[in-house]
Coordinates of C-alpha atoms (C1' of nucleotides) in Angstrom, one line a residue:
Chain Q
M1 CA 34.3 -2.5 -9.4
H2 CA 32.2 -4.9 -10.6
R3 CA 29.3 -4.2 -12.9
S4 CA 26.8 -1.8 -11.6
G5 CA 23.5 -3.7 -10.6
L6 CA 21.9 -0.4 -11.5
I7 CA 23.2 -0.1 -15.2
A8 CA 22.1 -3.6 -15.6
R9 CA 18.7 -3.0 -14.6
L10 CA 18.4 0.2 -16.8
E11 CA 19.7 -2.1 -20.1
R12 CA 17.0 -4.1 -19.5
H13 CA 14.4 -1.5 -20.6
L14 CA 16.9 0.5 -22.8
A15 CA 20.1 0.2 -24.8
L16 CA 22.3 2.8 -22.6
T17 CA 24.9 5.2 -24.4
E18 CA 28.0 5.2 -23.2
E19 CA 27.6 8.4 -21.5
E20 CA 25.0 7.2 -19.7
R21 CA 27.1 4.4 -18.4
A22 CA 29.8 6.8 -17.6
A23 CA 27.4 8.9 -15.8
I24 CA 26.1 6.5 -13.3
S25 CA 29.5 4.7 -12.5
R26 CA 30.8 8.1 -11.6
A27 CA 27.8 8.5 -9.5
E28 CA 28.3 5.0 -7.6
Q29 CA 30.6 5.9 -4.5
R30 CA 32.0 3.4 -2.1
E31 CA 30.8 -0.1 -1.4
I32 CA 29.5 -1.5 1.6
R33 CA 29.1 -5.4 2.2
L34 CA 26.6 -6.5 4.5
K35 CA 25.6 -9.5 6.6
P36 CA 22.1 -10.9 7.1
G37 CA 20.1 -9.0 9.8
E38 CA 22.8 -5.7 9.6
I39 CA 21.4 -2.4 9.0
L40 CA 22.0 -0.5 6.0
M41 CA 19.8 3.0 7.0
A42 CA 17.8 3.5 10.3
E43 CA 14.5 5.0 10.3
G44 CA 14.7 8.4 11.4
G45 CA 18.4 8.6 10.8
T46 CA 19.5 11.2 8.5
S47 CA 20.8 10.2 5.1
H48 CA 22.2 12.3 2.0
A49 CA 22.3 9.0 -0.2
L50 CA 20.5 6.3 -1.9
F51 CA 22.1 3.1 -2.4
V52 CA 22.1 0.7 -5.5
V53 CA 22.1 -3.2 -4.4
H54 CA 24.6 -5.4 -6.2
Y55 CA 24.1 -8.6 -5.0
G56 CA 21.8 -10.3 -2.4
W57 CA 18.3 -8.9 -0.5
L58 CA 17.2 -6.5 1.5
H59 CA 14.1 -5.0 2.9
S60 CA 12.8 -1.8 4.0
A61 CA 10.6 -1.7 7.1
A62 CA 8.7 0.7 9.5
R63 CA 8.6 0.3 13.0
L64 CA 5.0 1.0 15.1
A65 CA 5.0 3.0 18.1
A66 CA 3.1 -0.2 19.6
G67 CA 6.3 -2.1 19.0
G68 CA 5.1 -4.0 16.1
R69 CA 6.8 -3.9 12.6
Q70 CA 5.8 -3.7 9.0
I71 CA 7.9 -5.1 6.7
L72 CA 7.6 -2.5 3.3
R73 CA 9.2 -4.0 0.5
F74 CA 12.2 -6.4 -0.7
H75 CA 14.9 -5.3 -2.6
Y76 CA 16.9 -7.2 -5.0
A77 CA 19.9 -6.8 -7.2
G78 CA 19.3 -3.6 -9.6
D79 CA 17.1 -1.8 -7.2
L80 CA 17.5 1.7 -6.2
I81 CA 16.9 2.1 -2.3
G82 CA 16.6 4.4 0.0
T83 CA 14.8 6.8 -1.9
S84 CA 12.7 8.2 0.8
S85 CA 16.0 10.2 1.4
I86 CA 15.0 11.8 -2.1
A87 CA 12.0 14.0 -0.4
W88 CA 13.4 14.1 3.2
S89 CA 16.8 14.3 4.7
Q90 CA 15.4 11.8 7.7
A91 CA 15.0 8.2 6.6
S92 CA 11.6 7.1 6.9
A93 CA 11.9 3.6 6.9
T94 CA 15.1 0.8 8.2
L95 CA 17.0 -0.7 5.1
T96 CA 17.9 -4.4 6.4
A97 CA 20.3 -7.0 5.0
V98 CA 18.3 -10.6 4.5
S99 CA 21.1 -12.2 2.9
D100 CA 24.6 -11.3 2.5
C101 CA 24.9 -8.6 -0.1
T102 CA 26.8 -5.6 -1.5
V103 CA 25.5 -2.2 -1.9
T104 CA 27.1 1.0 -3.4
E105 CA 26.2 4.3 -2.2
L106 CA 24.7 7.1 -4.7
P107 CA 24.9 10.5 -3.2
K108 CA 21.6 12.8 -3.8
A109 CA 23.8 15.6 -5.5
D110 CA 25.1 13.2 -7.9
L111 CA 21.6 12.1 -8.9
G112 CA 20.8 15.8 -9.3
Q113 CA 23.7 15.3 -12.4
I114 CA 22.3 12.7 -13.7
F115 CA 18.8 14.5 -14.0
R116 CA 20.5 17.6 -15.3
Q117 CA 22.9 15.8 -18.1
Q118 CA 20.9 13.0 -18.8
P119 CA 16.9 13.3 -19.0
R120 CA 16.6 9.7 -21.0
L121 CA 17.9 8.2 -17.5
A122 CA 15.8 10.6 -15.7
G123 CA 12.8 9.4 -17.3
L124 CA 13.5 5.7 -17.4
L125 CA 13.9 6.3 -13.3
Y126 CA 10.9 8.0 -13.1
A127 CA 9.2 5.2 -15.0
I128 CA 10.6 2.5 -12.6
A129 CA 9.5 4.6 -9.4
A130 CA 5.9 4.6 -11.0
A131 CA 6.1 0.7 -11.7
E132 CA 7.5 0.3 -7.8
N133 CA 4.2 2.9 -6.9
V134 CA 1.9 0.3 -8.7
A135 CA 3.7 -2.9 -7.1
M136 CA 3.2 -1.4 -3.5
S137 CA -0.5 -1.3 -4.7
D138 CA -0.5 -4.5 -5.2
R139 CA 0.4 -5.5 -1.9
L140 CA -1.9 -3.3 -0.1
T141 CA -4.3 -4.9 -2.3
S142 CA -3.1 -8.4 -1.2
I143 CA -3.3 -7.1 2.6
G144 CA -6.4 -5.1 2.5
R145 CA -8.8 -7.8 1.0
K146 CA -7.3 -11.3 0.7
G147 CA -7.0 -13.8 3.5
A148 CA -3.8 -15.6 4.7
A149 CA -3.1 -18.3 2.6
E150 CA -3.5 -16.1 -0.8
R151 CA -1.2 -13.3 0.8
L152 CA 1.2 -15.7 1.2
T153 CA 1.2 -17.3 -2.1
T154 CA 1.1 -13.9 -3.8
L155 CA 4.7 -13.2 -1.8
L156 CA 6.4 -16.5 -2.9
L157 CA 5.2 -15.5 -6.5
D158 CA 6.6 -12.1 -6.1
I159 CA 9.8 -13.2 -5.0
L160 CA 10.0 -16.3 -7.7
A161 CA 9.1 -13.4 -10.4
R162 CA 11.6 -11.2 -9.2
L163 CA 14.3 -13.8 -8.9
R164 CA 13.5 -15.2 -12.5
V165 CA 14.6 -11.9 -13.8
T166 CA 18.4 -12.4 -12.1
A167 CA 18.5 -16.2 -13.0
G168 CA 17.8 -15.8 -16.3
G169 CA 15.3 -18.5 -16.5
V170 CA 11.9 -20.1 -15.9
I171 CA 12.8 -21.5 -11.9
D172 CA 10.2 -22.6 -10.0
S173 CA 12.4 -23.1 -6.8
F174 CA 14.4 -20.6 -4.6
D175 CA 16.0 -20.2 -1.2
L176 CA 14.1 -18.2 1.3
P177 CA 16.3 -16.5 3.8
L178 CA 13.1 -15.3 5.6
T179 CA 11.8 -16.4 9.1
Q180 CA 8.4 -16.8 9.7
S181 CA 8.6 -13.6 11.8
D182 CA 9.8 -11.9 9.0
I183 CA 7.0 -13.1 6.4
G184 CA 4.4 -12.2 9.2
D185 CA 5.7 -8.9 9.1
A186 CA 5.3 -8.6 5.4
L187 CA 1.7 -9.8 5.1
G188 CA 0.2 -8.3 8.3
L189 CA 0.3 -11.8 10.0
T190 CA 1.3 -13.1 13.1
K191 CA 4.5 -15.7 13.0
V192 CA 2.0 -18.0 14.3
H193 CA -0.5 -18.1 11.8
V194 CA 2.3 -18.2 9.1
N195 CA 3.2 -21.2 10.1
R196 CA -0.1 -23.1 10.1
T197 CA -0.7 -21.0 6.7
I198 CA 2.6 -22.7 5.5
R199 CA 1.9 -26.2 6.8
A200 CA -1.4 -25.7 5.1
L201 CA -0.3 -24.6 1.4
E202 CA 1.9 -28.0 2.0
R203 CA -0.8 -30.2 2.9
D204 CA -3.1 -29.0 -0.1
G205 CA -0.2 -29.4 -2.6
V206 CA 1.1 -25.7 -3.6
I207 CA 4.3 -25.7 -2.0
E208 CA 7.2 -28.1 -1.3
R209 CA 10.0 -27.6 1.5
N210 CA 13.1 -28.3 2.1
G211 CA 15.3 -26.7 5.0
R212 CA 15.3 -22.9 3.6
R213 CA 14.7 -24.2 0.0
V214 CA 10.9 -23.5 -1.2
R215 CA 9.4 -25.2 -4.5
I216 CA 6.5 -24.0 -5.9
L217 CA 4.7 -26.7 -7.6
D218 CA 2.5 -25.3 -10.6
P219 CA 3.5 -21.4 -10.3
E220 CA 1.6 -20.7 -13.5
L221 CA -1.3 -22.0 -12.1
Q222 CA -1.2 -20.3 -8.6
M223 CA -0.5 -17.1 -11.0
R224 CA -3.8 -17.3 -12.1
R225 CA -5.8 -18.5 -8.9
T226 CA -4.1 -15.2 -7.1
G227 CA -4.4 -12.9 -9.9
F228 CA -0.7 -12.3 -9.5
V229 CA 1.0 -9.5 -12.1
D230 CA 4.4 -9.1 -12.6
R231 CA 5.1 -5.7 -12.4
Y232 CA 8.9 -6.0 -13.3
G233 CA 8.9 -7.2 -16.7
E234 CA 8.2 -4.6 -19.0
I235 CA 8.5 -0.6 -18.7
E236 CA 7.4 1.6 -21.4
T237 CA 10.3 3.6 -23.1
A238 CA 8.6 5.3 -26.0
W239 CA 7.8 8.5 -24.3
L240 CA 11.2 9.0 -23.1
P241 CA 13.1 12.1 -24.2
P242 CA 16.2 10.8 -26.7
A243 CA 19.5 10.8 -25.6
P244 CA 21.7 13.6 -25.6
Chain S
M1 CA -8.2 28.4 -18.7
H2 CA -7.8 28.7 -14.5
R3 CA -4.5 28.4 -13.0
S4 CA -2.9 24.9 -13.2
G5 CA -3.3 22.8 -10.1
L6 CA 0.1 21.7 -10.9
I7 CA 2.1 24.5 -10.8
A8 CA 0.1 25.6 -7.4
R9 CA 1.4 22.3 -6.3
L10 CA 5.4 22.5 -7.5
E11 CA 5.2 26.5 -6.5
R12 CA 4.6 25.4 -2.6
H13 CA 8.2 23.9 -2.9
L14 CA 10.4 25.8 -5.6
A15 CA 9.9 29.3 -7.2
L16 CA 9.5 28.0 -10.8
T17 CA 10.8 30.2 -13.3
E18 CA 8.5 31.2 -16.3
E19 CA 10.0 28.8 -18.5
E20 CA 9.1 26.3 -16.1
R21 CA 5.4 27.5 -15.7
A22 CA 5.2 27.6 -19.7
A23 CA 6.5 23.9 -19.9
I24 CA 3.6 23.1 -17.5
S25 CA 1.1 25.5 -19.1
R26 CA 2.1 23.8 -22.7
A27 CA 1.5 20.3 -21.7
E28 CA -1.7 20.2 -20.4
Q29 CA -4.5 19.5 -22.5
R30 CA -8.0 19.6 -22.9
E31 CA -10.2 20.3 -19.3
I32 CA -12.2 17.1 -18.3
R33 CA -15.3 17.7 -15.7
L34 CA -16.3 14.9 -13.6
K35 CA -19.4 14.0 -11.8
P36 CA -19.2 11.4 -8.4
G37 CA -18.9 8.4 -9.5
E38 CA -17.7 9.2 -13.1
I39 CA -14.8 7.3 -14.3
L40 CA -12.0 8.7 -15.7
M41 CA -9.7 5.9 -16.5
A42 CA -10.7 2.0 -16.6
E43 CA -8.4 -0.3 -15.1
G44 CA -7.3 -2.4 -18.0
G45 CA -8.3 0.2 -20.3
T46 CA -5.0 2.1 -22.7
S47 CA -3.8 5.8 -21.9
H48 CA -1.3 7.6 -23.6
A49 CA -1.7 10.3 -20.5
L50 CA -1.3 11.3 -17.2
F51 CA -3.9 14.1 -15.4
V52 CA -3.6 16.8 -13.3
V53 CA -5.9 17.5 -10.7
H54 CA -7.3 20.8 -10.2
Y55 CA -10.5 20.9 -8.4
G56 CA -12.0 17.8 -6.3
W57 CA -11.5 14.4 -5.0
L58 CA -11.0 11.3 -7.0
H59 CA -9.6 8.1 -6.2
S60 CA -7.9 5.4 -8.0
A61 CA -9.0 1.5 -6.8
A62 CA -8.4 -2.0 -8.0
R63 CA -10.8 -4.7 -8.3
L64 CA -10.1 -8.8 -7.5
A65 CA -10.8 -11.4 -9.0
A66 CA -12.5 -12.3 -6.0
G67 CA -15.4 -9.3 -6.6
G68 CA -14.2 -7.0 -3.9
R69 CA -12.3 -3.8 -4.6
Q70 CA -9.0 -2.1 -3.0
I71 CA -9.3 2.0 -3.1
L72 CA -5.4 2.5 -3.5
R73 CA -5.4 6.5 -2.8
F74 CA -7.2 9.8 -2.9
H75 CA -6.5 12.4 -5.1
Y76 CA -6.9 16.0 -4.4
A77 CA -5.8 19.2 -6.5
G78 CA -2.4 19.4 -7.7
D79 CA -1.8 15.5 -7.8
L80 CA -0.4 14.1 -11.0
I81 CA -2.5 10.8 -11.2
G82 CA -2.3 8.0 -14.0
T83 CA 1.2 7.6 -13.3
S84 CA 0.8 4.1 -13.8
S85 CA 0.4 4.8 -17.2
I86 CA 4.2 6.1 -17.3
A87 CA 5.3 2.9 -17.0
W88 CA 3.0 1.1 -19.4
S89 CA 0.2 1.5 -21.4
Q90 CA -2.6 -0.2 -20.0
A91 CA -4.0 1.4 -16.8
S92 CA -3.5 -0.7 -13.6
A93 CA -6.0 0.9 -11.5
T94 CA -9.5 2.6 -11.6
L95 CA -9.8 6.5 -11.4
T96 CA -13.4 7.2 -10.3
A97 CA -14.3 10.7 -9.1
V98 CA -15.3 11.1 -5.5
S99 CA -16.7 14.8 -6.1
D100 CA -17.2 17.3 -8.6
C101 CA -13.6 17.7 -9.8
T102 CA -12.0 19.3 -12.8
V103 CA -8.8 17.9 -14.2
T104 CA -6.4 18.4 -17.2
E105 CA -5.0 15.4 -19.7
L106 CA -0.8 15.5 -19.5
P107 CA 0.0 13.4 -22.8
K108 CA 3.1 11.0 -21.6
A109 CA 5.3 12.4 -25.0
D110 CA 4.5 16.0 -23.4
L111 CA 6.2 14.7 -20.2
G112 CA 9.1 13.6 -22.1
Q113 CA 9.9 17.3 -23.3
I114 CA 9.7 18.2 -19.6
F115 CA 11.9 16.0 -18.7
R116 CA 14.5 16.8 -21.4
Q117 CA 14.1 20.3 -21.0
Q118 CA 13.4 21.3 -17.6
P119 CA 15.6 18.8 -15.5
R120 CA 14.8 20.6 -12.3
L121 CA 11.3 19.7 -12.8
A122 CA 11.8 16.3 -13.7
G123 CA 13.6 16.3 -10.2
L124 CA 11.0 17.8 -8.5
L125 CA 8.5 15.3 -9.8
Y126 CA 11.0 12.6 -9.1
A127 CA 10.9 13.7 -5.5
I128 CA 7.1 14.0 -5.3
A129 CA 6.9 10.0 -6.5
A130 CA 9.5 9.4 -3.6
A131 CA 6.8 10.9 -1.2
E132 CA 3.8 9.4 -2.7
N133 CA 5.5 6.2 -2.4
V134 CA 6.3 6.9 1.6
A135 CA 2.8 8.0 2.0
M136 CA 2.1 4.3 0.4
S137 CA 4.0 2.6 2.8
D138 CA 2.4 4.3 5.6
R139 CA -0.8 3.4 4.3
L140 CA 0.3 -0.2 3.8
T141 CA 1.5 -0.5 7.7
S142 CA -1.9 1.2 8.9
I143 CA -3.5 -1.9 7.3
G144 CA -1.1 -4.2 7.7
R145 CA -0.2 -3.7 11.8
K146 CA -3.7 -1.8 13.4
G147 CA -7.0 -2.2 14.2
A148 CA -9.9 -0.4 12.5
A149 CA -10.3 2.4 15.1
E150 CA -6.9 3.4 14.3
R151 CA -6.9 2.7 10.8
L152 CA -10.3 5.2 10.5
T153 CA -8.3 7.7 12.6
T154 CA -5.6 7.8 10.5
L155 CA -7.7 8.2 7.2
L156 CA -9.4 11.0 8.7
L157 CA -6.4 12.6 9.7
D158 CA -4.6 12.2 6.2
I159 CA -7.7 13.7 4.7
L160 CA -7.7 16.5 7.0
A161 CA -4.0 17.2 6.2
R162 CA -4.3 17.2 2.4
L163 CA -7.3 19.6 2.9
R164 CA -5.5 22.0 5.3
V165 CA -3.2 22.5 2.7
T166 CA -5.5 23.8 0.1
A167 CA -7.9 25.3 3.0
G168 CA -4.7 27.7 3.7
G169 CA -5.0 27.0 7.6
V170 CA -5.9 25.0 10.7
I171 CA -9.2 23.7 10.1
D172 CA -10.5 20.8 12.3
S173 CA -13.5 19.6 10.4
F174 CA -14.9 19.1 6.6
D175 CA -17.4 17.2 4.2
L176 CA -16.7 13.7 3.5
P177 CA -18.2 12.9 0.1
L178 CA -17.6 9.2 1.1
T179 CA -19.8 6.3 1.4
Q180 CA -18.8 3.9 4.3
S181 CA -18.7 1.3 1.7
D182 CA -16.0 3.1 0.3
I183 CA -14.2 3.6 3.4
G184 CA -14.3 0.3 4.4
D185 CA -12.5 -0.3 0.7
A186 CA -9.6 1.9 1.5
L187 CA -9.1 0.4 5.2
G188 CA -9.4 -3.2 4.0
L189 CA -12.9 -3.5 6.5
T190 CA -16.4 -4.1 5.8
K191 CA -18.7 -1.3 5.6
V192 CA -20.7 -2.6 8.5
H193 CA -17.7 -2.8 10.6
V194 CA -16.6 0.8 9.5
N195 CA -20.0 1.7 10.5
R196 CA -19.7 0.3 14.1
T197 CA -16.4 1.9 14.3
I198 CA -17.4 5.3 13.5
R199 CA -20.1 5.0 16.0
A200 CA -17.7 4.0 18.3
L201 CA -15.0 6.8 17.7
E202 CA -18.1 9.2 18.1
R203 CA -18.9 7.5 21.8
D204 CA -15.5 8.1 22.6
G205 CA -15.3 11.6 21.5
V206 CA -12.8 11.3 18.9
I207 CA -14.8 12.6 16.3
E208 CA -18.4 14.3 15.8
R209 CA -20.7 13.8 12.9
N210 CA -23.2 16.3 10.9
G211 CA -24.4 14.9 7.9
R212 CA -21.6 14.6 5.8
R213 CA -19.3 17.2 7.9
V214 CA -16.7 15.4 10.1
R215 CA -15.3 17.4 13.0
I216 CA -11.9 15.9 14.8
L217 CA -11.9 16.9 18.3
D218 CA -8.3 17.4 19.1
P219 CA -6.5 16.6 15.5
E220 CA -3.2 17.2 17.4
L221 CA -3.9 14.7 20.2
Q222 CA -5.2 11.7 17.7
M223 CA -1.9 12.4 15.8
R224 CA 0.0 11.4 18.4
R225 CA -1.8 9.0 19.5
T226 CA -1.8 7.3 15.9
G227 CA 1.6 8.3 14.9
F228 CA 0.4 10.0 12.3
V229 CA 3.0 11.9 9.8
D230 CA 1.9 14.2 7.4
R231 CA 4.1 13.4 4.3
Y232 CA 2.6 16.2 2.2
G233 CA 4.1 19.4 3.8
E234 CA 8.1 19.8 3.0
I235 CA 9.9 18.3 0.0
E236 CA 13.7 18.6 -0.2
T237 CA 15.0 20.5 -3.2
A238 CA 18.2 20.9 -2.5
W239 CA 19.7 18.4 -4.4
L240 CA 17.9 19.2 -7.8
P241 CA 19.7 20.4 -10.6
P242 CA 19.5 24.5 -11.0
A243 CA 16.7 25.4 -14.0
P244 CA 18.2 26.1 -17.2
Chain T
dC1 C1' 27.1 -28.9 26.7
dG2 C1' 23.9 -25.9 27.2
dC3 C1' 21.2 -21.9 25.3
dC4 C1' 18.7 -19.2 22.3
dG5 C1' 16.3 -18.5 18.1
dA6 C1' 13.1 -20.6 15.1
dG7 C1' 9.5 -23.9 13.9
dT8 C1' 5.6 -26.3 15.8
dT9 C1' 1.4 -27.2 17.7
dG10 C1' -3.0 -27.1 20.9
dA11 C1' -6.9 -24.4 23.1
dA12 C1' -8.9 -20.3 24.0
dG13 C1' -10.8 -15.7 22.9
dC14 C1' -11.1 -11.7 20.7
dC15 C1' -11.7 -8.6 16.2
dT16 C1' -14.1 -8.5 12.1
dT17 C1' -17.1 -10.4 9.1
dT18 C1' -21.2 -12.7 7.0
dC19 C1' -26.1 -12.5 6.9
dA20 C1' -30.5 -10.5 7.7
dA21 C1' -33.4 -6.7 8.5
dC22 C1' -35.3 -2.1 9.0
dG23 C1' -35.4 3.1 8.7
dC24 C1' -34.0 7.1 6.0
dT25 C1' -33.4 10.0 1.9
dG26 C1' -33.4 11.6 -2.8
dG27 C1' -33.9 10.7 -7.6
dT28 C1' -37.6 8.8 -10.9
dG29 C1' -41.4 7.9 -13.5
dG30 C1' -46.2 7.4 -13.7
Chain P
dC1 C1' -47.3 15.5 -7.4
dC2 C1' -46.5 11.7 -5.2
dA3 C1' -45.9 6.8 -4.8
dC4 C1' -42.0 3.9 -5.5
dC5 C1' -37.6 2.4 -5.7
dA6 C1' -32.5 2.2 -4.7
dG7 C1' -28.8 3.0 -2.2
dC8 C1' -26.6 4.2 2.2
dG9 C1' -27.0 3.8 6.9
dT10 C1' -27.5 1.2 11.0
dT11 C1' -28.2 -2.4 14.3
dG12 C1' -28.5 -7.6 15.9
dA13 C1' -26.9 -12.1 16.2
dA14 C1' -23.9 -16.3 14.8
dA15 C1' -19.6 -17.4 12.4
dG16 C1' -15.0 -17.8 11.4
dG17 C1' -10.5 -16.3 10.7
dC18 C1' -6.9 -14.7 12.9
dT19 C1' -4.3 -13.5 17.5
dT20 C1' -2.9 -14.6 22.0
dC21 C1' -0.7 -17.5 25.2
dA22 C1' 1.6 -21.5 26.3
dA23 C1' 4.4 -25.3 25.6
dC24 C1' 7.6 -28.2 23.0
dT25 C1' 11.3 -29.9 19.8
dC26 C1' 15.1 -29.2 16.9
dG27 C1' 19.6 -26.9 15.4
dG28 C1' 23.3 -24.2 15.5
dC29 C1' 26.3 -21.4 18.2
dG30 C1' 29.5 -19.9 22.0

DNA sequence: CGCCGAGTTGAAGCCTTTCAACGCTGGTGG
DNA sequence: CCACCAGCGTTGAAAGGCTTCAACTCGGCG
């Protein structure tokens, strides 16, 4: 099996011991490959496992009684997902592949083992969960208090920031596998208005498009204008207990 | 010192051992009392501690460059707050007292101790963080995909559900210490529209008001209509490692 | 070759915001 | 002690951003 996406993620914050790496490897079970649109876990279904993303994108989404959909988060390599199954046995959101992707199962019981034997990893996972909570807050602020153009720009900057991590360099363009309908469901807009907003950003020289390739002309400028903060760069680890 | 709100919260999910209780008591430092409107922690400020709420309400909010504000969450007795300081030393949100309240400090370093010595507590804290993440998702869905009346009803139901826990019974009314401006900032609406929406709910027989007292006429009906889910009732603990 | 999903565009309507004004209440200082 | 002031709640009217409805194009897949 190839290298774990989760281990790679954790090592960006902390130099893991051999034991810590082994504990995670042991917990990760069978690998699952998904095609775009395939569902990994359905809202309301029962689940006794989390998933680690190794490659590709997914999203988690909630359905409304009225028939709409809200995309809650996008998940990239290194993310530990399906975390709602930690607190309940029923999934609170649907996990769907956006691109081709591979994930591995991580049974809840094995997570318990990690918490028992690797307190430093437990702390780091807790810190990452706290960071994700803050990222969620940013999204809430964006949807609650910003107009369509700014929401869209922020989403594109967020995707760019996440991809820059794995790309290992400062890129300014990427392939966007999302439909405009998906984008609307992520931003709380209709697909029609997403389309108009995208075209307005093009006209205003904020972005360029070529097929599904999107280029942000001056990412740093846009980050300043929207007040975008990358929540995934650094995580403080000084408070963590030492490795055993 | 009176009984810790956090211990009470955790014991709703798990029967704690004497050692576990002691570990938390040891970590909780000086008690702080706040009056409505007082700020416990300011966005951008540095902080090396979390806080445990023992009594009263607070909220966390983010400011926008444009001048607006988004209230992210309300915090009640038993909540562990300021968790953004777990991942960074800078606070990402401002914590403000809504009512009179008392909290205690919980230094990050002591949290590290708890993670090292009490893996079961660590797991439970992680599960609670996961549950909060889901609650945040619910809010995102509400703001992204629902109209003003439904957002407001959902907020009132959420407050009711939280108060029912500490009230220890099925209540259907409560004192609402929030201004309409606060409510607007929590729901992504203007205070003017909040006012119109409140009056519409009164006219439609959804709520009654008497000063700051709010009564929801048929909470169960409204829960069904809005698809409200109480995320704070049960948390699964079967996967947790055993107490040492 | 035809169909279906995705993207695009126009026009009309609705929900929410903005701007403005006024009453009420509780706290403060003369 | 009381007048004043500031903040909150309330309401109206007009404007604006986003949605809805509808139609048309384009490209890929069966």
